[in-house]
Short mmCIF file of C-alpha atoms in Angstrom, two decimals:
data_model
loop_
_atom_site.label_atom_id
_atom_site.label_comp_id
_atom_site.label_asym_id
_atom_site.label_seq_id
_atom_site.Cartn_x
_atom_site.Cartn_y
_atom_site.Cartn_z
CA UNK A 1 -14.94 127.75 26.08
CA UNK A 2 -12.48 127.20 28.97
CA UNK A 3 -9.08 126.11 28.46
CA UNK A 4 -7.08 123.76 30.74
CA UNK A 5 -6.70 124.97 34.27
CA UNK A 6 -4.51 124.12 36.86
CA UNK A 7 -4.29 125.02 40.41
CA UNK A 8 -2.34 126.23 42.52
CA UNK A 9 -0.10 128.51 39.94
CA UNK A 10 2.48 128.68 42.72
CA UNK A 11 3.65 126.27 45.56
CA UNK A 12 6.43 126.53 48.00
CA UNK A 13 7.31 123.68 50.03
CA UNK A 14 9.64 122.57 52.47
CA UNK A 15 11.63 119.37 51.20
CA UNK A 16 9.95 116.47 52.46
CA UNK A 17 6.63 117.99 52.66
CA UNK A 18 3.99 116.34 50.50
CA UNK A 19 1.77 118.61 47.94
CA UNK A 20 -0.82 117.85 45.74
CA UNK A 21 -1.08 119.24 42.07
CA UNK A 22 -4.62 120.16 40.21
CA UNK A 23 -5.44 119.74 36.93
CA UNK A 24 -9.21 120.41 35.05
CA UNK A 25 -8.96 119.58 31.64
CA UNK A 26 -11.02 120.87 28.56
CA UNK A 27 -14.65 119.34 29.15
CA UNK A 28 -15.11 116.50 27.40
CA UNK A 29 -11.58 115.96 26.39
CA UNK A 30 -10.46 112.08 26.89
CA UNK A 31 -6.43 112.31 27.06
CA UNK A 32 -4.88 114.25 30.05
CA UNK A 33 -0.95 113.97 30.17
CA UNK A 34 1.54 115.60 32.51
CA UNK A 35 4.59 117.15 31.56
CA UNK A 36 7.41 118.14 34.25
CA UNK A 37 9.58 121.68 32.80
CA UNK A 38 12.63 122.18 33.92
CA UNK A 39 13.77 126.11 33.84
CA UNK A 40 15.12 126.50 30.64
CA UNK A 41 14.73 123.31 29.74
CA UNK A 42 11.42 121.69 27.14
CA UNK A 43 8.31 120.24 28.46
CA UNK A 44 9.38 116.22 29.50
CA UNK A 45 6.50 113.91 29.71
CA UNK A 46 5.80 112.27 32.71
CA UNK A 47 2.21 110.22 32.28
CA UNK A 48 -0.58 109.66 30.69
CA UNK A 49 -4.01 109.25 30.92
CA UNK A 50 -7.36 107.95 28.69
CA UNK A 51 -10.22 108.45 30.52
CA UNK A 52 -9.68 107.11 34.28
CA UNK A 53 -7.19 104.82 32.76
CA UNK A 54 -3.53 105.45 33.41
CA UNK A 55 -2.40 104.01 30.62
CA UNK A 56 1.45 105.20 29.88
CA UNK A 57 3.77 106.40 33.25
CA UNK A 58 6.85 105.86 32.38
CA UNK A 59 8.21 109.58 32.42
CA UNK A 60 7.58 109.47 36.58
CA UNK A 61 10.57 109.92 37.56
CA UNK A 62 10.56 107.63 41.05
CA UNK A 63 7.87 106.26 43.21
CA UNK A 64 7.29 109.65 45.11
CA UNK A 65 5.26 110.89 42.02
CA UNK A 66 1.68 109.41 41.69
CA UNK A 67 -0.79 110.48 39.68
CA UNK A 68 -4.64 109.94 39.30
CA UNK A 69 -7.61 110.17 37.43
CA UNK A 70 -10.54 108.53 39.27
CA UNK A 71 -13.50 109.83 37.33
CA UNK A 72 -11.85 110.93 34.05
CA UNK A 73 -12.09 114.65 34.34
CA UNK A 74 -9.69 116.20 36.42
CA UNK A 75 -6.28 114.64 37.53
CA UNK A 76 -4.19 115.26 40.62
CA UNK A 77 -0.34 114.72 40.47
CA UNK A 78 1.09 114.42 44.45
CA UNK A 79 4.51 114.32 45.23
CA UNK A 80 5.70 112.89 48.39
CA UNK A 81 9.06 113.14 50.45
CA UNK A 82 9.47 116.60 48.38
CA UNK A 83 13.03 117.27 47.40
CA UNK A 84 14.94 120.26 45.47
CA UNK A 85 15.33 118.96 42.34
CA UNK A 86 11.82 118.37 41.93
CA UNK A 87 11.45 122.25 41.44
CA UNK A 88 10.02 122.32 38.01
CA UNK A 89 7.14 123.75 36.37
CA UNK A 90 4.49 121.22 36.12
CA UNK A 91 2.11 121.55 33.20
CA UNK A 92 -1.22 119.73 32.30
CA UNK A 93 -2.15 118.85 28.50
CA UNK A 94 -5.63 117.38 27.80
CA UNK A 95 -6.82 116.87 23.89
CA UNK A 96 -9.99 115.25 22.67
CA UNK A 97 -8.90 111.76 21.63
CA UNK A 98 -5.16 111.36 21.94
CA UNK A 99 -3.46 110.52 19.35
CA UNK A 100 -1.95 113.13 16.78
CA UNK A 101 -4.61 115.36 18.23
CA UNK A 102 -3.82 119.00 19.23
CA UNK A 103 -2.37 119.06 23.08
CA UNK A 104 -3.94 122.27 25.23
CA UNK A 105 -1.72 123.01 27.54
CA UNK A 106 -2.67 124.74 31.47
CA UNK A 107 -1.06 127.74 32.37
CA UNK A 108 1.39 125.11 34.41
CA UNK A 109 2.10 124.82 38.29
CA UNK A 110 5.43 126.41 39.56
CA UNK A 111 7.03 124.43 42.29
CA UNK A 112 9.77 125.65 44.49
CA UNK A 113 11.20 123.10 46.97
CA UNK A 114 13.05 124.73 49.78
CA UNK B 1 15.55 106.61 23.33
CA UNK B 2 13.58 109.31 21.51
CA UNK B 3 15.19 112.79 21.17
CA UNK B 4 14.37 116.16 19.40
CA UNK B 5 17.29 118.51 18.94
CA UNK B 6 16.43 121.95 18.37
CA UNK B 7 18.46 125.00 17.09
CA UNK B 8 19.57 127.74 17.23
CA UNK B 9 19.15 127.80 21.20
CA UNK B 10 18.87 131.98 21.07
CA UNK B 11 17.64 133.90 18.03
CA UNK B 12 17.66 137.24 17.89
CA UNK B 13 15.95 139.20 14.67
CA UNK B 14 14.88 142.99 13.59
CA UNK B 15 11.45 143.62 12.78
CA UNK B 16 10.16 142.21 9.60
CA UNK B 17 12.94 140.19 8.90
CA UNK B 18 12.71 136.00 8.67
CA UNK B 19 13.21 133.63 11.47
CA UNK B 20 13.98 129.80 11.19
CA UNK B 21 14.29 127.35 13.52
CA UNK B 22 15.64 124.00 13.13
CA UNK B 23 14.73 120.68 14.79
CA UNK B 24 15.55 116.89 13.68
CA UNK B 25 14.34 113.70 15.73
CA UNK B 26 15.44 110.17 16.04
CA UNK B 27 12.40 108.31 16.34
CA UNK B 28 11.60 107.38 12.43
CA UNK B 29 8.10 106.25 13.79
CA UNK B 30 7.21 109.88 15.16
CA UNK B 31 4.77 111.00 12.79
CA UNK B 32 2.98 114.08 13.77
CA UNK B 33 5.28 117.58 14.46
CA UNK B 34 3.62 119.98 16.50
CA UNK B 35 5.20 123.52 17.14
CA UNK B 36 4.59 125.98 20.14
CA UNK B 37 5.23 129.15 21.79
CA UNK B 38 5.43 129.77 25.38
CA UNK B 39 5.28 132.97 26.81
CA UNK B 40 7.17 133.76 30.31
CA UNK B 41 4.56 132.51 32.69
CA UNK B 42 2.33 130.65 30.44
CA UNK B 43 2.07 127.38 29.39
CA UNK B 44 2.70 126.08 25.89
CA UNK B 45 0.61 127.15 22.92
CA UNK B 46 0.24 125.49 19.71
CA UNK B 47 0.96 127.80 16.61
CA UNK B 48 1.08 125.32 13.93
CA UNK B 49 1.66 121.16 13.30
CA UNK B 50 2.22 119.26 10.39
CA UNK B 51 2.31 115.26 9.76
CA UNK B 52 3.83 113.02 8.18
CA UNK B 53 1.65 112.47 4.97
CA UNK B 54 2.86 116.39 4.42
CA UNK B 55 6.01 118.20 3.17
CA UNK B 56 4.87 121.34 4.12
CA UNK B 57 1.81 123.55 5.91
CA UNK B 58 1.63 127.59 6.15
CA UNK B 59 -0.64 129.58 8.29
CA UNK B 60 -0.39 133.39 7.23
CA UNK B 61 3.36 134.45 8.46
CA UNK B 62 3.89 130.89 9.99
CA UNK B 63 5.18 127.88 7.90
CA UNK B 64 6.53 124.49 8.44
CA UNK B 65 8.30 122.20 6.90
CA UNK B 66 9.02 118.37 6.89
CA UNK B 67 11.56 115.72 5.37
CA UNK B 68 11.06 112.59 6.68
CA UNK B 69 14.22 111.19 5.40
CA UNK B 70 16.59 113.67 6.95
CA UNK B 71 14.17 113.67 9.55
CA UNK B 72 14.72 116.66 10.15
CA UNK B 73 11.51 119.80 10.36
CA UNK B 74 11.72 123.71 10.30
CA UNK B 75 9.63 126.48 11.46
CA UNK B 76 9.77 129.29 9.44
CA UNK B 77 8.30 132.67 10.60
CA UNK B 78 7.99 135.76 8.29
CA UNK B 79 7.78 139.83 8.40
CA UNK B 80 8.55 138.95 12.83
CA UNK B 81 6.52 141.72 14.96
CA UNK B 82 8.15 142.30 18.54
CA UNK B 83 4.59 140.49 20.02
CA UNK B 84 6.57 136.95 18.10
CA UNK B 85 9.32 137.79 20.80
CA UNK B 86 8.98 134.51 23.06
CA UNK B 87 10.24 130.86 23.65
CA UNK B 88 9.47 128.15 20.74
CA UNK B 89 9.46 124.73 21.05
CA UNK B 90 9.49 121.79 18.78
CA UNK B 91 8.02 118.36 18.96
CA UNK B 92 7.16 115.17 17.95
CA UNK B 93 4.87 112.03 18.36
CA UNK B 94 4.11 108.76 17.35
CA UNK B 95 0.94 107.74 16.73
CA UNK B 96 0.41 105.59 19.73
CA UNK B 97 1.50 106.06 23.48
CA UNK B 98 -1.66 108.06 23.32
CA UNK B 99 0.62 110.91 21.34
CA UNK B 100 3.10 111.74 23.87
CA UNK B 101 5.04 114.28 22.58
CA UNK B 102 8.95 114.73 23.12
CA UNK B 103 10.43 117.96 22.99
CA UNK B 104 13.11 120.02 22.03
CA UNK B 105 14.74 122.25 24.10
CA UNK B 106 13.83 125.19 22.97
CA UNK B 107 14.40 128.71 21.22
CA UNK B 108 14.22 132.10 22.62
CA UNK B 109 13.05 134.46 19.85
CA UNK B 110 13.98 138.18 20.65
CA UNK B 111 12.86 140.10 17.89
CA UNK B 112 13.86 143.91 18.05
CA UNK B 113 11.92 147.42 16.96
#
């Protein structure tokens, strides 16, 4: 079936702009988490969710990142107030139940902050 | 806080030879170790996890091992091909926090014809 997609695979945007990132999970999959990579650097969590419920974000890294879940399917991460250091990859893990469970992984979202 | 080290940082290997990666943790309540590869442009994918009830788990050329005293865990890859050539990462869990997994920082695997 289909994997994890996330959308857009690319995003430029000028600092202080606002952007919104997509994630679909794996159908049916209850835990979606977000992980921020740094280039060169491993996957570093940011938040996660169970269902609708945000239930762990203490990875986000100030109050400009805000993430949601409203029907417990896909998830949107928005960043406000943009700035350069929040260039990252931005990747998207769902897995069926959660814990010790296999994370799929999304084919991430590359933002460049200008 | 909770940390993964991982080494060697760069790897580089001829065809068919071994390759082993090191990682050790700090978190004695982690208890689930997964490992993936990440190709340029692609997100993470999962070639092989072990827990903590286990000392060791193979998977054809792909094998992993555990010591939960040293805390430390190894992946061990076998006969490379150049299509292993990519970026491996190491993590670990605990069993609650909904299984957020913590990194390492990665290995770049270059394995030559």
């Amino acid at each position: 079936g289909a994997g994890v997609s996330q959308s857009p695979r690319y995003k430029v945007a000028k600092r202080g702009q606002d952007v919104a990132l997509r994630c679909d999970p794996i159908s049916g999959h209850v835990s979606l988490f977000w992980y921020q990579q740094a280039l060169g650097q491993g996957p570093e969590f940011l938040t996660y969710f169970q269902n609708e419920a945000q239930l762990d974000k203490s990875g986000l890294p100030s109050d400009r990142f805000f993430a949601e879940r409203p029907e417990g399917s896909v998830s949107t991460l928005k960043i406000q107030r943009t700035q350069q250091e929040d260039s990252a990859v931005y990747l998207c893990a769902s897995s069926l139940l959660g814990q010790g469970e296999t994370q799929y992984f999304g084919p991430g979202t590359r933002l460049l902050v200008l | 806080g909770e940390n993964v080290e991982q080494h060697p940082s760069t790897l580089s290997v001829q065809e068919g030879d071994s390759a082993v990666i090191k990682c050790t943790y700090s978190d004695s309540a982690s208890n689930y170790f997964p490992w993936y590869k990440q190709e340029l442009g692609k997100g993470p994918q999962l070639i092989i996890d072990i827990r903590s009830n286990v000392g060791e788990k193979k998977d054809q050329r792909i094998a992993v091992t555990l010591n939960k005293t040293a805390k430390h865990f190894s992946l061990h890859i076998t006969e490379t091909q150049p299509e292993d050539s990519a970026v491996y990462f190491c993590a670990a869990s605990r069993g609650n926090q909904g299984g957020k997994l913590i990194f390492g920082q990665g290995t770049e695997l270059s394995v030559k014809p």
